[in-house]
Amino acid sequence: EPEVTQTPSHQVTQMGQEVILRCVPISNHLYFYWYRQILGQKVEFLVSFYNNEISEKSEIFDDQFSVERPDGSNFTLKIRSTKLEDSAMYFCASSETTGGTYEQYFGPGTRLTVT
Amino acid sequence: SQKIEQNSEALNIQEGKTATLTCNYTNYSPAYLQWYRQDPGRGPVFLLLIRENEKEKRKERLKVTFDTTLKQSLFHITASQPADSATYLCALENAGNMLTFGGGTRLMVKP
């Protein structure tokens, strides 16, 4: 069964450093998403991406964040200058279409620890 | 402001019984509502989607109801098994294609 994959599974970085989290969405999916989950808290939407551009973003997704689809398979989330409060689990997801008509398939997550 | 509320206390039930989880929301008019399962340290896994014009949806031992007047969805697992133990998340589509999740309810099924 096709699945979303994410690398690395765990990333430790120092405050102020840049990190890039990588995702490979399911191959025939057109919509891509990033969510985060701070330990013990809700899953929070960050950004959605369709047709090579951002379609929605939350208040969390400020200028420190960016997304890119550098080739036909990868989808990346970059945090330019990490803060302690960026420590969280980051989930990538993909779906065939939007509007809630199709489920979102989530990857296993990348645990980001900022020290 | 918009809110999605799920019972934050864990639900403990005996194997074989029916588990019922609640999702209440305010200041939303979602066209769809989804339920996901999340195991510790893992990503959410889609279970069921129900549309606003559907009262009930079933999939194997799972059943979801959606009452847009009460602004509530109920999620039922019949004949529960220890393997059903997990956190169950309610999610509403909001402003296009973003999902807004509730805090989840942890279900513990005891043998």
PDB file of N, CA and C in Angstrom, chain A residues 31 33 35 37 42-45 48-49 55-58 89 91 98-109 111, chain B residues 3-5 31-32 34 36 38 41-46 49 51 89 93-104:
ATOM      1  N   TYR A  31      -2.182  17.229  -3.510  1.00  0.00           N
ATOM      2  CA  TYR A  31      -2.177  18.215  -2.429  1.00  0.00           C
ATOM      3  C   TYR A  31      -1.252  17.734  -1.334  1.00  0.00           C
ATOM      4  N   TYR A  33       0.675  18.751   2.570  1.00  0.00           N
ATOM      5  CA  TYR A  33       0.450  19.516   3.787  1.00  0.00           C
ATOM      6  C   TYR A  33       1.594  19.291   4.777  1.00  0.00           C
ATOM      7  N   TYR A  35       1.910  19.609   9.055  1.00  0.00           N
ATOM      8  CA  TYR A  35       1.297  19.832  10.353  1.00  0.00           C
ATOM      9  C   TYR A  35       2.386  19.681  11.401  1.00  0.00           C
ATOM     10  N   GLN A  37       2.936  18.899  15.830  1.00  0.00           N
ATOM     11  CA  GLN A  37       2.306  18.523  17.089  1.00  0.00           C
ATOM     12  C   GLN A  37       3.342  18.679  18.189  1.00  0.00           C
ATOM     13  N   LYS A  42      -2.352  19.450  20.511  1.00  0.00           N
ATOM     14  CA  LYS A  42      -3.107  19.095  19.315  1.00  0.00           C
ATOM     15  C   LYS A  42      -2.222  19.069  18.081  1.00  0.00           C
ATOM     16  N   VAL A  43      -2.680  18.353  17.092  1.00  0.00           N
ATOM     17  CA  VAL A  43      -2.083  18.444  15.770  1.00  0.00           C
ATOM     18  C   VAL A  43      -2.518  19.781  15.164  1.00  0.00           C
ATOM     19  N   GLU A  44      -1.548  20.567  14.681  1.00  0.00           N
ATOM     20  CA  GLU A  44      -1.852  21.916  14.180  1.00  0.00           C
ATOM     21  C   GLU A  44      -1.446  22.035  12.710  1.00  0.00           C
ATOM     22  N   PHE A  45      -2.319  22.597  11.932  1.00  0.00           N
ATOM     23  CA  PHE A  45      -2.060  22.833  10.518  1.00  0.00           C
ATOM     24  C   PHE A  45      -1.011  23.929  10.345  1.00  0.00           C
ATOM     25  N   SER A  48      -0.662  24.253   3.343  1.00  0.00           N
ATOM     26  CA  SER A  48      -1.028  23.324   2.274  1.00  0.00           C
ATOM     27  C   SER A  48      -0.448  23.836   0.954  1.00  0.00           C
ATOM     28  N   PHE A  49      -0.252  22.924   0.030  1.00  0.00           N
ATOM     29  CA  PHE A  49       0.514  23.227  -1.183  1.00  0.00           C
ATOM     30  C   PHE A  49      -0.119  22.500  -2.339  1.00  0.00           C
ATOM     31  N   SER A  55      -1.424  27.074  -0.917  1.00  0.00           N
ATOM     32  CA  SER A  55      -2.842  27.396  -1.063  1.00  0.00           C
ATOM     33  C   SER A  55      -3.447  27.919   0.231  1.00  0.00           C
ATOM     34  N   GLU A  56      -2.990  27.429   1.365  1.00  0.00           N
ATOM     35  CA  GLU A  56      -3.441  27.947   2.659  1.00  0.00           C
ATOM     36  C   GLU A  56      -2.254  27.900   3.621  1.00  0.00           C
ATOM     37  N   LYS A  57      -2.234  28.819   4.554  1.00  0.00           N
ATOM     38  CA  LYS A  57      -1.240  28.738   5.623  1.00  0.00           C
ATOM     39  C   LYS A  57      -1.838  29.279   6.905  1.00  0.00           C
ATOM     40  N   SER A  58      -1.346  28.786   8.031  1.00  0.00           N
ATOM     41  CA  SER A  58      -1.852  29.214   9.321  1.00  0.00           C
ATOM     42  C   SER A  58      -0.980  30.348   9.858  1.00  0.00           C
ATOM     43  N   MET A  89       6.794  17.454  16.818  1.00  0.00           N
ATOM     44  CA  MET A  89       6.725  16.430  15.776  1.00  0.00           C
ATOM     45  C   MET A  89       6.133  17.103  14.544  1.00  0.00           C
ATOM     46  N   PHE A  91       4.546  16.560  10.852  1.00  0.00           N
ATOM     47  CA  PHE A  91       3.937  15.547   9.989  1.00  0.00           C
ATOM     48  C   PHE A  91       3.693  16.131   8.603  1.00  0.00           C
ATOM     49  N   THR A  98      -8.823  18.232  -2.575  1.00  0.00           N
ATOM     50  CA  THR A  98      -9.026  19.072  -1.409  1.00  0.00           C
ATOM     51  C   THR A  98     -10.510  19.115  -1.050  1.00  0.00           C
ATOM     52  N   GLY A  99     -10.876  20.007  -0.209  1.00  0.00           N
ATOM     53  CA  GLY A  99     -12.271  20.204   0.148  1.00  0.00           C
ATOM     54  C   GLY A  99     -12.768  19.171   1.138  1.00  0.00           C
ATOM     55  N   GLY A 100     -11.860  18.418   1.750  1.00  0.00           N
ATOM     56  CA  GLY A 100     -12.289  17.421   2.724  1.00  0.00           C
ATOM     57  C   GLY A 100     -12.990  16.237   2.094  1.00  0.00           C
ATOM     58  N   THR A 101     -13.019  16.202   0.775  1.00  0.00           N
ATOM     59  CA  THR A 101     -13.710  15.089   0.140  1.00  0.00           C
ATOM     60  C   THR A 101     -12.872  13.828   0.146  1.00  0.00           C
ATOM     61  N   TYR A 102     -11.606  13.983   0.380  1.00  0.00           N
ATOM     62  CA  TYR A 102     -10.732  12.822   0.465  1.00  0.00           C
ATOM     63  C   TYR A 102      -9.874  12.933   1.704  1.00  0.00           C
ATOM     64  N   GLU A 103      -9.579  11.778   2.238  1.00  0.00           N
ATOM     65  CA  GLU A 103      -8.795  11.748   3.457  1.00  0.00           C
ATOM     66  C   GLU A 103      -7.370  12.186   3.187  1.00  0.00           C
ATOM     67  N   GLN A 104      -6.707  12.640   4.263  1.00  0.00           N
ATOM     68  CA  GLN A 104      -5.303  12.984   4.192  1.00  0.00           C
ATOM     69  C   GLN A 104      -4.490  11.827   4.761  1.00  0.00           C
ATOM     70  N   TYR A 105      -3.440  11.464   4.051  1.00  0.00           N
ATOM     71  CA  TYR A 105      -2.553  10.393   4.485  1.00  0.00           C
ATOM     72  C   TYR A 105      -1.319  11.029   5.113  1.00  0.00           C
ATOM     73  N   PHE A 106      -1.075  10.656   6.352  1.00  0.00           N
ATOM     74  CA  PHE A 106       0.021  11.259   7.102  1.00  0.00           C
ATOM     75  C   PHE A 106       1.251  10.365   7.080  1.00  0.00           C
ATOM     76  N   GLY A 107       2.407  11.007   7.095  1.00  0.00           N
ATOM     77  CA  GLY A 107       3.657  10.291   7.256  1.00  0.00           C
ATOM     78  C   GLY A 107       3.915   9.988   8.720  1.00  0.00           C
ATOM     79  N   PRO A 108       5.024   9.294   9.002  1.00  0.00           N
ATOM     80  CA  PRO A 108       5.331   8.902  10.382  1.00  0.00           C
ATOM     81  C   PRO A 108       5.857  10.053  11.232  1.00  0.00           C
ATOM     82  N   GLY A 109       6.227  11.157  10.589  1.00  0.00           N
ATOM     83  CA  GLY A 109       6.674  12.324  11.342  1.00  0.00           C
ATOM     84  C   GLY A 109       8.178  12.422  11.479  1.00  0.00           C
ATOM     85  N   ARG A 111      10.669  14.065  14.366  1.00  0.00           N
ATOM     86  CA  ARG A 111      10.738  14.722  15.674  1.00  0.00           C
ATOM     87  C   ARG A 111      11.877  15.724  15.650  1.00  0.00           C
TER      88      ARG A 111
ATOM     89  N   LYS B   3     -13.957  26.456  18.058  1.00  0.00           N
ATOM     90  CA  LYS B   3     -13.451  25.459  19.009  1.00  0.00           C
ATOM     91  C   LYS B   3     -13.897  24.076  18.588  1.00  0.00           C
ATOM     92  N   ILE B   4     -13.028  23.102  18.797  1.00  0.00           N
ATOM     93  CA  ILE B   4     -13.373  21.691  18.659  1.00  0.00           C
ATOM     94  C   ILE B   4     -13.033  21.048  19.987  1.00  0.00           C
ATOM     95  N   GLU B   5     -14.012  20.406  20.598  1.00  0.00           N
ATOM     96  CA  GLU B   5     -13.782  19.845  21.928  1.00  0.00           C
ATOM     97  C   GLU B   5     -14.011  18.338  21.919  1.00  0.00           C
ATOM     98  N   ALA B  31     -18.363  21.331   6.061  1.00  0.00           N
ATOM     99  CA  ALA B  31     -19.036  20.487   5.085  1.00  0.00           C
ATOM    100  C   ALA B  31     -18.729  19.017   5.355  1.00  0.00           C
ATOM    101  N   TYR B  32     -17.607  18.777   6.036  1.00  0.00           N
ATOM    102  CA  TYR B  32     -17.172  17.412   6.317  1.00  0.00           C
ATOM    103  C   TYR B  32     -16.535  17.338   7.684  1.00  0.00           C
ATOM    104  N   GLN B  34     -13.987  14.506   9.895  1.00  0.00           N
ATOM    105  CA  GLN B  34     -13.207  13.272   9.764  1.00  0.00           C
ATOM    106  C   GLN B  34     -12.751  12.778  11.138  1.00  0.00           C
ATOM    107  N   TYR B  36      -9.730  10.364  12.924  1.00  0.00           N
ATOM    108  CA  TYR B  36      -8.418   9.750  12.745  1.00  0.00           C
ATOM    109  C   TYR B  36      -8.038   9.015  14.019  1.00  0.00           C
ATOM    110  N   GLN B  38      -4.602   7.931  16.268  1.00  0.00           N
ATOM    111  CA  GLN B  38      -3.184   8.223  16.432  1.00  0.00           C
ATOM    112  C   GLN B  38      -2.612   7.359  17.539  1.00  0.00           C
ATOM    113  N   GLY B  41       3.615   8.518  19.187  1.00  0.00           N
ATOM    114  CA  GLY B  41       4.783   8.731  18.348  1.00  0.00           C
ATOM    115  C   GLY B  41       4.553   8.499  16.863  1.00  0.00           C
ATOM    116  N   ARG B  42       3.306   8.337  16.465  1.00  0.00           N
ATOM    117  CA  ARG B  42       2.998   8.054  15.057  1.00  0.00           C
ATOM    118  C   ARG B  42       2.108   9.146  14.473  1.00  0.00           C
ATOM    119  N   GLY B  43       1.988   9.140  13.145  1.00  0.00           N
ATOM    120  CA  GLY B  43       1.105  10.090  12.484  1.00  0.00           C
ATOM    121  C   GLY B  43      -0.345   9.639  12.551  1.00  0.00           C
ATOM    122  N   PRO B  44      -1.287  10.584  12.430  1.00  0.00           N
ATOM    123  CA  PRO B  44      -2.712  10.222  12.406  1.00  0.00           C
ATOM    124  C   PRO B  44      -3.026   9.311  11.217  1.00  0.00           C
ATOM    125  N   VAL B  45      -3.953   8.398  11.436  1.00  0.00           N
ATOM    126  CA  VAL B  45      -4.397   7.480  10.387  1.00  0.00           C
ATOM    127  C   VAL B  45      -5.884   7.702  10.174  1.00  0.00           C
ATOM    128  N   PHE B  46      -6.272   7.979   8.941  1.00  0.00           N
ATOM    129  CA  PHE B  46      -7.660   8.248   8.596  1.00  0.00           C
ATOM    130  C   PHE B  46      -8.533   7.028   8.858  1.00  0.00           C
ATOM    131  N   LEU B  49     -14.865   9.524   7.113  1.00  0.00           N
ATOM    132  CA  LEU B  49     -15.285  10.879   6.769  1.00  0.00           C
ATOM    133  C   LEU B  49     -16.792  10.873   6.665  1.00  0.00           C
ATOM    134  N   ARG B  51     -20.123  13.512   5.674  1.00  0.00           N
ATOM    135  CA  ARG B  51     -20.507  14.805   5.108  1.00  0.00           C
ATOM    136  C   ARG B  51     -21.680  15.398   5.882  1.00  0.00           C
ATOM    137  N   LEU B  89      -8.881  11.181  17.088  1.00  0.00           N
ATOM    138  CA  LEU B  89      -8.925  12.613  16.793  1.00  0.00           C
ATOM    139  C   LEU B  89     -10.084  12.928  15.871  1.00  0.00           C
ATOM    140  N   GLU B  93     -12.762  20.257   8.427  1.00  0.00           N
ATOM    141  CA  GLU B  93     -12.150  21.043   7.365  1.00  0.00           C
ATOM    142  C   GLU B  93     -12.501  22.504   7.609  1.00  0.00           C
ATOM    143  N   ASN B  94     -11.522  23.351   7.479  1.00  0.00           N
ATOM    144  CA  ASN B  94     -11.704  24.765   7.778  1.00  0.00           C
ATOM    145  C   ASN B  94     -11.075  25.603   6.687  1.00  0.00           C
ATOM    146  N   ALA B  95     -11.830  26.512   6.124  1.00  0.00           N
ATOM    147  CA  ALA B  95     -11.303  27.497   5.179  1.00  0.00           C
ATOM    148  C   ALA B  95     -10.506  26.851   4.053  1.00  0.00           C
ATOM    149  N   GLY B  96     -11.162  25.965   3.336  1.00  0.00           N
ATOM    150  CA  GLY B  96     -10.467  25.371   2.207  1.00  0.00           C
ATOM    151  C   GLY B  96      -9.992  23.972   2.523  1.00  0.00           C
ATOM    152  N   ASN B  97      -8.707  23.750   2.505  1.00  0.00           N
ATOM    153  CA  ASN B  97      -8.233  22.380   2.645  1.00  0.00           C
ATOM    154  C   ASN B  97      -7.374  22.161   3.880  1.00  0.00           C
ATOM    155  N   MET B  98      -7.507  23.006   4.886  1.00  0.00           N
ATOM    156  CA  MET B  98      -6.785  22.742   6.113  1.00  0.00           C
ATOM    157  C   MET B  98      -7.688  21.986   7.081  1.00  0.00           C
ATOM    158  N   LEU B  99      -7.100  21.052   7.794  1.00  0.00           N
ATOM    159  CA  LEU B  99      -7.820  20.323   8.825  1.00  0.00           C
ATOM    160  C   LEU B  99      -7.522  20.941  10.170  1.00  0.00           C
ATOM    161  N   THR B 100      -8.571  21.161  10.954  1.00  0.00           N
ATOM    162  CA  THR B 100      -8.392  21.604  12.336  1.00  0.00           C
ATOM    163  C   THR B 100      -8.764  20.442  13.225  1.00  0.00           C
ATOM    164  N   PHE B 101      -7.827  20.027  14.060  1.00  0.00           N
ATOM    165  CA  PHE B 101      -8.001  18.853  14.895  1.00  0.00           C
ATOM    166  C   PHE B 101      -8.453  19.216  16.300  1.00  0.00           C
ATOM    167  N   GLY B 102      -9.242  18.322  16.885  1.00  0.00           N
ATOM    168  CA  GLY B 102      -9.501  18.394  18.304  1.00  0.00           C
ATOM    169  C   GLY B 102      -8.325  17.812  19.064  1.00  0.00           C
ATOM    170  N   GLY B 103      -8.395  17.920  20.378  1.00  0.00           N
ATOM    171  CA  GLY B 103      -7.288  17.456  21.202  1.00  0.00           C
ATOM    172  C   GLY B 103      -7.202  15.946  21.339  1.00  0.00           C
ATOM    173  N   GLY B 104      -8.259  15.250  20.900  1.00  0.00           N
ATOM    174  CA  GLY B 104      -8.226  13.792  20.939  1.00  0.00           C
ATOM    175  C   GLY B 104      -8.717  13.218  22.248  1.00  0.00           C
TER     176      GLY B 104
END
